[in-house]
């Protein structure tokens, strides 16, 4: 019949589909459908074939039975006939009642189930456990299909699914254009996912780094969906990947070659079904997947740390177990409920500073060191209870200073060693702390203290007086230059060697206008005359 269908398509432009002696003709309107039926009938008759008058349907219809399926052009769905549903359900129930079955019976049922896929959209998710059990049984019996076998619990669950859901199952003919496109990539280091310019990424744990790249690519898809689209419902999501195996497992709703890949694909589809989402996958060449590829390989490893779990358990036992981990990720969270700084597949929240910490009886925080002061401020503002891990920094600024303002907390400074000891601030501070150690009380938190009893923290006026005394000892006219002049002198000197943005970051200025207007002073070289003579 192939020449017949080819003639109808090429000469008349009809859309037709045939299988052995059955054929169907599809058109946009009733008139076009009638014309296609008439032309097909006349051509088949002229060739000497007989068109069955009672089995054939000559009137255009939107609901038609074809090859055991009901085609509905109104709802654009394909379903099984009630007769076929009843037969398959009875076969599944028969196997469920048996404690031991013949391999041939299971193989026959598997073939029947696979034949229903054009009308059972989720059917591919619920037959591979049966296929796996059949293969194992054949190996044990040296390929004897008449040997007995038993079904595993997952296979029993799949048979129960067919009994329960087959009567209401259908397949959508066309899911339409994707609403959302997600691009993913994976490397042996980590994974990345991007949706509409929003991206997230993560590292693999020690065990995951040993997985095959196909498994990692599927995990990247799973984590990307959970991290970026977990609240998305009733959408068609297109997944773009440069791994053909991952695409195949998503498109086929699993596979038989890799049990691990099949399990991940089933989990991905379970996620989509729970949200009434549809997934499709397409290949994107690696050269077109530049952003995802780059983000899956480049990570700031210094951001992934974790308190020793044993220490965490002891701390939790002492202070009572926290209800949430505020600064964590998929690979280092201490509690099931945790907050990540980027979208994370397992996180309950994103960005700890966007939620109210007081809503939790007790929280745990091991924040980046640059956020410690901000964390303490939030605890005070919200009157929250928390276990927080912080380093013992004697030079940490715990109170507001001049540069602090909303959105910018200038809380830490670092002092490095200098090769000239007489100019080394680090050694000077270390010596100062050593010499004043016996004068400090146990509750003292200030760096500079008075050398007069009771050795309390010095005031700003005292600090100003000390600086002026030092200027005087250095031969500087303090009637012209005050204590604050040292600030302008230092930043003006360093401006000759560093970019302005680096200076602004270290001193806490928001813009360069303050620096240029008040602090950037000309440096006068008093050795110009001497240098000229020596040259």
Coordinates of C-alpha atoms in Angstrom, one line a residue:
X1 CA 0.0 0.0 0.0
X2 CA 3.0 2.3 0.1
X3 CA 2.6 3.4 -3.6
X4 CA -1.1 4.2 -2.9
X5 CA -0.3 6.5 0.1
X6 CA 2.6 8.0 -1.8
X7 CA 0.3 8.9 -4.7
X8 CA -2.4 10.4 -2.4
X9 CA 0.3 12.5 -0.8
X10 CA 2.1 13.7 -3.9
X11 CA -0.7 14.1 -6.4
X12 CA -3.5 15.3 -4.1
X13 CA -1.6 16.6 -1.1
X14 CA -3.5 14.5 1.4
X15 CA -2.2 13.7 4.9
X16 CA -2.6 10.0 5.3
X17 CA -1.3 7.2 7.5
X18 CA -1.5 3.4 6.9
X19 CA -0.7 0.1 8.5
X20 CA -1.1 -3.0 6.4
X21 CA -4.8 -2.7 5.2
X22 CA -5.9 0.1 7.6
X23 CA -5.6 3.7 6.8
X24 CA -6.6 7.1 8.1
X25 CA -6.9 10.5 6.4
X26 CA -6.4 13.8 8.3
X27 CA -7.5 17.2 7.1
X28 CA -8.2 20.7 8.6
X29 CA -11.8 20.9 7.5
X30 CA -14.8 18.6 6.9
X31 CA -14.7 19.3 3.1
X32 CA -11.0 18.5 2.8
X33 CA -11.5 15.3 4.8
X34 CA -14.4 14.3 2.6
X35 CA -12.3 14.9 -0.5
X36 CA -9.4 12.9 0.9
X37 CA -11.7 10.0 1.7
X38 CA -13.3 10.1 -1.8
X39 CA -9.9 10.2 -3.6
X40 CA -8.5 7.4 -1.5
X41 CA -11.6 5.2 -2.1
X42 CA -11.6 5.7 -5.9
X43 CA -7.8 5.1 -6.2
X44 CA -8.0 1.9 -4.0
X45 CA -11.0 0.6 -6.0
X46 CA -9.3 1.3 -9.4
X47 CA -6.3 -0.7 -8.3
X48 CA -8.6 -3.8 -7.7
X49 CA -8.9 -3.6 -3.9
X50 CA -12.2 -3.8 -2.1
X51 CA -13.1 -1.1 0.5
X52 CA -15.0 -2.8 3.4
X53 CA -18.4 -1.1 3.6
X54 CA -19.2 -1.8 7.2
X55 CA -15.8 -1.6 8.9
X56 CA -14.8 1.6 7.1
X57 CA -15.9 5.1 8.3
X58 CA -16.6 7.5 5.4
X59 CA -18.0 10.4 7.3
X60 CA -15.5 12.9 8.8
X61 CA -15.3 12.6 12.6
X62 CA -13.3 14.1 15.5
X63 CA -13.3 10.8 17.4
X64 CA -12.0 7.7 15.6
X65 CA -10.8 4.3 16.5
X66 CA -7.6 3.3 14.7
X67 CA -5.4 0.3 15.5
X68 CA -6.8 -0.1 19.0
X69 CA -6.5 3.6 19.9
X70 CA -9.1 6.3 20.1
X71 CA -7.9 9.5 18.3
X72 CA -9.6 12.6 19.5
X73 CA -8.9 15.7 17.4
X74 CA -11.1 17.9 19.6
X75 CA -9.0 17.3 22.8
X76 CA -5.9 16.4 20.7
X77 CA -5.4 13.2 22.7
X78 CA -4.9 9.5 22.1
X79 CA -6.4 6.9 24.4
X80 CA -6.8 3.1 24.5
X81 CA -10.1 1.5 23.7
X82 CA -12.0 0.2 26.7
X83 CA -11.7 -3.4 25.4
X84 CA -7.9 -3.1 25.3
X85 CA -7.8 -1.4 28.8
X86 CA -9.9 -4.3 30.3
X87 CA -7.6 -6.9 28.7
X88 CA -4.4 -5.3 30.0
X89 CA -5.7 -4.7 33.5
X90 CA -6.8 -8.3 33.8
X91 CA -3.4 -9.5 32.7
X92 CA -1.6 -7.3 35.3
X93 CA -4.0 -8.4 38.0
X94 CA -3.4 -12.1 37.1
X95 CA 0.4 -11.7 37.6
X96 CA -0.1 -9.8 40.9
X97 CA -2.0 -12.7 42.3
X98 CA 0.8 -15.2 41.5
X99 CA 3.7 -15.8 43.9
X100 CA 5.6 -17.4 41.1
X101 CA 5.2 -16.7 37.3
X102 CA 6.6 -18.0 34.1
X103 CA 9.2 -15.8 32.4
X104 CA 7.3 -16.1 29.1
X105 CA 4.2 -14.7 30.7
X106 CA 6.0 -11.6 31.9
X107 CA 7.8 -11.1 28.5
X108 CA 4.4 -11.3 26.8
X109 CA 2.9 -8.7 29.1
X110 CA 5.9 -6.4 28.7
X111 CA 5.4 -6.4 24.9
X112 CA 1.7 -5.6 25.4
X113 CA 2.5 -2.7 27.7
X114 CA 5.1 -1.2 25.3
X115 CA 2.5 -1.4 22.5
X116 CA 0.2 0.9 24.6
X117 CA 2.7 3.8 24.7
X118 CA 1.1 5.8 21.8
X119 CA -1.9 6.2 24.1
X120 CA -0.3 6.0 27.6
X121 CA 1.9 9.1 28.1
X122 CA 3.6 7.9 31.3
X123 CA 3.8 4.3 30.3
X124 CA 7.6 4.3 29.7
X125 CA 8.1 5.1 33.4
X126 CA 6.5 1.9 34.6
X127 CA 7.8 -1.1 32.7
X128 CA 11.6 -1.1 33.0
X129 CA 11.6 -2.7 36.4
X130 CA 9.7 -5.6 34.9
X131 CA 12.2 -5.7 32.0
X132 CA 15.0 -5.8 34.6
X133 CA 13.5 -8.6 36.5
X134 CA 12.9 -10.6 33.3
X135 CA 16.6 -10.1 32.2
X136 CA 17.9 -11.3 35.6
X137 CA 15.6 -14.3 35.6
X138 CA 16.7 -15.3 32.0
X139 CA 20.4 -15.1 33.1
X140 CA 19.7 -17.4 36.1
X141 CA 17.8 -19.9 33.9
X142 CA 20.3 -19.7 31.0
X143 CA 17.8 -18.2 28.7
X144 CA 14.9 -20.6 29.4
X145 CA 11.7 -18.6 29.0
X146 CA 9.7 -21.4 30.5
X147 CA 11.4 -21.1 33.9
X148 CA 9.7 -19.7 36.9
X149 CA 10.5 -16.4 38.5
X150 CA 9.2 -13.9 41.1
X151 CA 8.6 -10.2 40.9
X152 CA 10.6 -7.6 42.9
X153 CA 8.7 -5.0 45.0
X154 CA 9.4 -2.3 42.4
X155 CA 7.9 -4.4 39.7
X156 CA 4.9 -5.1 41.8
X157 CA 4.4 -1.4 42.3
X158 CA 4.6 -0.8 38.6
X159 CA 2.0 -3.5 37.9
X160 CA -0.3 -1.8 40.5
X161 CA 0.3 1.5 38.7
X162 CA -1.0 0.0 35.4
X163 CA -4.1 -1.4 37.1
X164 CA -4.9 1.9 38.8
X165 CA -4.0 4.5 36.1
X166 CA -4.4 2.7 32.8
X167 CA -8.2 3.3 32.6
X168 CA -7.7 7.1 32.8
X169 CA -4.4 7.4 30.9
X170 CA -4.0 9.2 27.6
X171 CA -1.3 10.8 25.5
X172 CA -1.3 14.5 24.3
X173 CA -0.7 14.7 20.6
X174 CA 1.2 18.0 20.8
X175 CA 2.5 19.8 23.9
X176 CA 3.1 23.0 22.0
X177 CA 6.0 25.4 22.1
X178 CA 8.1 25.2 25.3
X179 CA 7.3 27.9 27.9
X180 CA 10.7 27.7 29.6
X181 CA 14.1 26.7 28.4
X182 CA 16.8 25.6 30.8
X183 CA 20.4 25.0 29.8
X184 CA 22.5 22.7 31.9
X185 CA 26.1 21.3 31.9
X186 CA 28.2 19.2 34.2
X187 CA 31.9 18.5 34.6
X188 CA 33.9 16.4 37.1
X189 CA 34.0 19.4 39.4
X190 CA 30.4 20.6 39.5
X191 CA 27.2 21.4 37.7
X192 CA 25.4 24.5 36.4
X193 CA 21.9 25.4 35.2
X194 CA 20.6 28.6 33.5
X195 CA 17.1 29.9 32.9
X196 CA 16.4 33.3 31.3
X197 CA 19.7 34.8 32.5
X198 CA 19.3 33.4 36.1
X199 CA 21.9 30.7 36.9
X200 CA 22.9 28.5 39.7
X201 CA 25.8 26.1 40.2
X202 CA 27.2 23.7 42.7
X203 CA 30.0 21.3 43.5
X204 CA 29.9 17.5 43.6
X205 CA 30.6 15.8 46.9
X206 CA 33.5 13.3 47.2
X207 CA 31.4 10.3 46.2
X208 CA 29.7 12.0 43.3
X209 CA 33.0 12.9 41.7
X210 CA 33.5 9.2 41.0
X211 CA 30.3 9.0 38.9
X212 CA 30.3 8.6 35.1
X213 CA 29.8 11.9 33.2
X214 CA 26.3 10.7 31.9
X215 CA 25.1 10.3 35.5
X216 CA 26.5 13.8 36.4
X217 CA 24.8 15.4 33.4
X218 CA 21.4 13.9 34.5
X219 CA 22.1 15.1 38.1
X220 CA 22.8 18.6 36.7
X221 CA 19.3 18.5 35.0
X222 CA 17.7 17.3 38.2
X223 CA 19.4 19.9 40.4
X224 CA 18.7 22.7 37.9
X225 CA 15.0 21.9 37.9
X226 CA 14.8 21.8 41.7
X227 CA 16.9 24.9 42.2
X228 CA 15.4 27.2 39.5
X229 CA 12.0 25.9 38.7
X230 CA 10.7 24.2 41.8
X231 CA 7.7 26.4 42.1
X232 CA 6.8 26.2 38.4
X233 CA 3.5 24.4 37.5
X234 CA 1.6 23.5 34.3
X235 CA 4.5 24.4 32.0
X236 CA 6.3 22.9 29.1
X237 CA 10.0 22.9 30.0
X238 CA 12.7 22.4 27.3
X239 CA 16.0 21.1 28.6
X240 CA 19.1 22.0 26.5
X241 CA 22.2 19.8 27.1
X242 CA 25.3 18.8 25.2
X243 CA 25.1 15.2 26.4
X244 CA 23.1 13.0 24.1
X245 CA 22.7 10.2 26.6
X246 CA 21.1 12.6 29.1
X247 CA 18.8 13.8 26.4
X248 CA 17.8 10.2 25.4
X249 CA 17.0 9.3 29.0
X250 CA 14.8 12.4 29.5
X251 CA 13.0 11.9 26.1
X252 CA 12.5 8.2 26.7
X253 CA 11.6 8.6 30.4
X254 CA 14.5 6.4 31.3
X255 CA 16.5 3.6 29.8
X256 CA 17.7 0.0 30.2
X257 CA 21.5 0.5 29.7
X258 CA 22.2 2.1 33.0
X259 CA 20.2 1.5 36.2
X260 CA 21.6 4.7 37.8
X261 CA 20.7 6.9 34.8
X262 CA 17.2 5.3 34.7
X263 CA 16.6 6.0 38.4
X264 CA 17.6 9.6 38.0
X265 CA 15.4 10.0 34.9
X266 CA 12.5 8.5 36.9
X267 CA 13.1 11.0 39.7
X268 CA 13.2 13.9 37.2
X269 CA 9.9 12.9 35.7
X270 CA 8.4 12.3 39.1
X271 CA 9.3 15.9 39.9
X272 CA 7.6 17.1 36.7
X273 CA 4.5 15.0 37.1
X274 CA 3.9 16.3 40.7
X275 CA 3.8 19.8 39.2
X276 CA 1.9 18.9 36.1
X277 CA 4.9 20.0 34.0
X278 CA 6.0 18.4 30.7
X279 CA 9.6 17.9 29.8
X280 CA 11.3 17.8 26.5
X281 CA 15.0 17.7 25.8
X282 CA 17.2 18.9 22.9
X283 CA 20.8 18.8 22.0
X284 CA 23.0 22.0 22.1
X285 CA 26.6 21.7 20.9
X286 CA 29.2 22.4 23.5
X287 CA 30.5 25.5 21.5
X288 CA 27.0 27.0 21.9
X289 CA 26.8 26.1 25.6
X290 CA 29.6 28.4 26.7
X291 CA 28.1 30.0 29.8
X292 CA 26.8 26.7 31.3
X293 CA 30.1 25.0 30.5
X294 CA 32.2 27.7 32.1
X295 CA 30.1 27.9 35.3
X296 CA 30.2 24.1 35.7
X297 CA 34.0 24.3 35.9
X298 CA 34.8 27.5 37.7
X299 CA 34.0 27.6 41.4
X300 CA 35.2 29.6 44.4
X301 CA 36.3 26.7 46.6
X302 CA 36.9 29.0 49.6
X303 CA 33.1 29.4 50.0
X304 CA 32.5 25.7 50.6
X305 CA 33.4 24.9 54.2
X306 CA 31.7 23.0 57.0
X307 CA 31.9 22.7 60.8
X308 CA 33.1 19.2 61.8
X309 CA 29.8 17.2 62.1
X310 CA 31.0 15.8 65.4
X311 CA 31.6 19.3 66.8
X312 CA 28.2 20.4 65.5
X313 CA 26.5 17.5 67.2
X314 CA 28.2 18.3 70.5
X315 CA 27.3 22.0 70.1
X316 CA 23.7 21.1 69.3
X317 CA 23.5 18.9 72.4
X318 CA 24.8 21.6 74.6
X319 CA 22.7 24.5 73.3
X320 CA 19.7 22.5 71.9
X321 CA 19.4 21.4 68.3
X322 CA 18.8 24.2 65.8
X323 CA 15.9 24.2 63.4
X324 CA 17.6 25.7 60.4
X325 CA 21.1 26.0 58.9
X326 CA 21.3 29.6 57.6
X327 CA 24.4 29.5 55.5
X328 CA 24.8 26.1 53.7
X329 CA 24.6 24.3 50.4
X330 CA 23.7 20.8 49.1
X331 CA 27.0 19.3 50.1
X332 CA 27.7 21.0 53.5
X333 CA 24.4 21.5 55.2
X334 CA 24.2 20.2 58.8
X335 CA 20.3 20.2 59.0
X336 CA 17.6 19.1 56.6
X337 CA 16.2 22.6 56.5
X338 CA 18.8 25.0 55.2
X339 CA 19.3 28.3 53.4
X340 CA 21.6 28.7 50.4
X341 CA 23.1 31.8 49.0
X342 CA 22.2 30.8 45.4
X343 CA 19.3 28.7 44.2
X344 CA 20.0 25.1 45.5
X345 CA 18.1 21.9 44.8
X346 CA 17.6 21.0 48.4
X347 CA 17.4 24.5 50.0
X348 CA 14.2 25.6 51.8
X349 CA 15.1 29.3 51.3
X350 CA 17.6 31.3 49.3
X351 CA 19.5 34.2 50.9
X352 CA 19.4 34.1 54.7
X353 CA 19.0 37.8 55.0
X354 CA 15.6 37.8 53.2
X355 CA 13.9 35.7 55.9
X356 CA 13.0 36.4 59.6
X357 CA 15.3 34.4 61.8
X358 CA 13.0 34.9 64.8
X359 CA 10.5 32.6 63.2
X360 CA 12.8 29.7 64.2
X361 CA 13.3 28.6 67.9
X362 CA 17.0 28.2 67.3
X363 CA 19.1 28.8 64.2
X364 CA 22.6 27.7 63.3
X365 CA 24.9 30.0 61.3
X366 CA 28.5 29.5 60.0
X367 CA 28.6 32.6 57.8
X368 CA 31.3 33.9 55.6
X369 CA 33.6 36.1 57.8
X370 CA 32.7 39.3 56.0
X371 CA 29.0 38.8 57.0
X372 CA 29.5 38.2 60.7
X373 CA 28.8 41.8 61.7
X374 CA 25.7 41.9 59.5
X375 CA 24.5 38.7 61.1
X376 CA 24.9 40.0 64.6
X377 CA 23.0 43.2 63.6
X378 CA 20.1 41.1 62.2
X379 CA 20.0 39.0 65.4
X380 CA 19.7 42.1 67.5
X381 CA 17.1 43.7 65.2
X382 CA 14.9 40.5 65.1
X383 CA 15.6 39.3 68.7
X384 CA 16.5 35.9 67.2
X385 CA 18.1 33.0 69.1
X386 CA 21.1 31.5 67.3
X387 CA 24.2 29.4 67.5
X388 CA 26.8 31.2 65.4
X389 CA 30.4 30.1 64.6
X390 CA 32.9 33.0 64.5
X391 CA 36.7 33.2 64.6
X392 CA 38.4 34.8 67.6
X393 CA 39.5 38.1 66.1
X394 CA 41.0 40.5 68.6
X395 CA 41.1 43.2 65.8
X396 CA 37.4 42.7 64.7
X397 CA 35.4 45.9 64.6
X398 CA 32.2 45.1 66.4
X399 CA 30.7 48.6 66.6
X400 CA 29.7 51.2 64.1
X401 CA 32.4 53.3 62.6
X402 CA 32.2 56.4 60.4
X403 CA 32.1 54.5 57.2
X404 CA 29.2 52.3 58.2
X405 CA 25.9 53.0 56.4
X406 CA 22.9 51.1 55.1
X407 CA 24.0 48.4 52.7
X408 CA 27.7 48.8 53.6
X409 CA 29.1 47.6 56.9
X410 CA 32.9 48.2 57.1
X411 CA 33.6 45.6 59.7
X412 CA 37.0 44.1 59.2
X413 CA 40.5 45.2 58.4
X414 CA 43.7 43.1 57.8
X415 CA 47.2 44.0 58.8
X416 CA 50.0 42.3 57.0
X417 CA 53.7 42.1 58.0
X418 CA 56.2 44.5 56.4
X419 CA 59.8 43.7 55.7
X420 CA 61.1 46.8 57.6
X421 CA 60.4 46.1 61.2
X422 CA 60.5 49.8 62.3
X423 CA 57.7 50.5 59.8
X424 CA 55.7 47.3 60.4
X425 CA 52.2 48.0 61.8
X426 CA 51.6 44.3 62.5
X427 CA 54.7 43.9 64.7
X428 CA 53.9 47.2 66.4
X429 CA 50.3 46.1 67.2
X430 CA 51.5 42.7 68.4
X431 CA 54.0 44.3 70.7
X432 CA 51.4 46.7 72.0
X433 CA 49.0 43.9 72.8
X434 CA 51.7 42.0 74.6
X435 CA 52.7 45.0 76.7
X436 CA 49.1 45.9 77.6
X437 CA 47.9 42.3 78.3
X438 CA 48.3 42.7 82.1
X439 CA 46.4 46.0 82.0
X440 CA 43.3 44.6 80.2
X441 CA 40.2 43.3 82.0
X442 CA 38.6 40.0 81.0
X443 CA 35.7 41.9 79.4
X444 CA 37.9 44.4 77.4
X445 CA 37.1 44.4 73.7
X446 CA 38.9 47.6 72.6
X447 CA 42.3 47.6 70.9
X448 CA 43.6 50.9 72.3
X449 CA 43.4 51.4 76.1
X450 CA 44.5 54.2 78.4
X451 CA 47.8 53.7 80.3
X452 CA 46.1 55.5 83.2
X453 CA 44.1 53.4 85.7
X454 CA 41.5 51.9 85.3
X455 CA 42.9 51.4 81.8
X456 CA 39.6 51.8 80.0
X457 CA 39.1 52.4 76.2
X458 CA 40.5 55.7 75.0
X459 CA 38.3 58.3 73.6
X460 CA 38.5 59.9 70.1
X461 CA 39.9 63.0 71.7
X462 CA 42.7 61.0 73.3
X463 CA 43.5 59.3 70.0
X464 CA 43.7 62.8 68.3
X465 CA 46.0 64.1 71.0
X466 CA 48.3 61.0 70.6
X467 CA 48.5 61.5 66.9
X468 CA 49.3 65.2 67.3
X469 CA 52.1 64.4 69.7
X470 CA 53.5 61.9 67.2
X471 CA 53.4 64.6 64.5
X472 CA 55.2 67.0 66.7
X473 CA 57.9 64.5 67.5
X474 CA 58.3 64.0 63.7
X475 CA 58.9 67.7 63.2
X476 CA 55.5 68.5 61.6
X477 CA 53.8 71.8 62.3
X478 CA 50.6 70.9 64.1
X479 CA 49.3 74.4 63.8
X480 CA 48.8 73.6 60.1
X481 CA 48.4 69.8 60.0
X482 CA 46.0 68.2 62.4
X483 CA 45.4 64.5 63.4
X484 CA 43.0 64.0 60.5
X485 CA 45.7 65.2 58.0
X486 CA 47.3 61.7 58.3
X487 CA 44.3 60.2 56.5
X488 CA 44.7 62.4 53.5
X489 CA 48.5 62.0 53.4
X490 CA 48.3 58.2 53.5
X491 CA 45.7 57.8 50.7
X492 CA 47.3 60.4 48.6
X493 CA 50.6 58.6 48.7
X494 CA 49.0 55.2 47.8
X495 CA 47.0 56.8 45.0
X496 CA 50.2 56.9 43.0
X497 CA 50.4 53.1 43.0
X498 CA 46.8 51.7 43.2
X499 CA 43.6 52.3 41.3
X500 CA 41.0 54.5 42.9
X501 CA 38.4 51.7 43.2
X502 CA 40.8 49.6 45.4
X503 CA 41.3 52.6 47.7
X504 CA 37.6 53.2 47.9
X505 CA 37.0 49.6 48.9
X506 CA 39.6 49.5 51.6
X507 CA 38.7 52.8 53.3
X508 CA 34.9 52.5 52.9
X509 CA 34.1 55.4 50.6
X510 CA 31.1 55.0 48.3
X511 CA 32.3 57.2 45.5
X512 CA 35.6 58.8 44.3
X513 CA 34.2 62.3 44.6
X514 CA 34.9 62.3 48.4
X515 CA 38.4 61.1 47.8
X516 CA 39.2 63.5 45.0
X517 CA 37.7 66.5 46.8
X518 CA 39.0 66.1 50.4
X519 CA 41.7 63.5 50.5
X520 CA 43.7 63.4 47.2
X521 CA 46.5 65.9 48.0
X522 CA 49.6 66.6 45.8
X523 CA 52.7 64.9 47.1
X524 CA 55.6 67.2 47.4
X525 CA 59.0 65.6 46.9
X526 CA 61.5 67.5 49.2
X527 CA 64.4 65.7 47.6
X528 CA 63.9 67.2 44.1
X529 CA 66.9 69.6 44.6
X530 CA 69.1 66.9 46.0
X531 CA 68.2 64.5 43.1
X532 CA 68.9 67.2 40.5
X533 CA 72.4 67.8 42.0
X534 CA 73.2 64.1 42.1
X535 CA 72.2 63.6 38.5

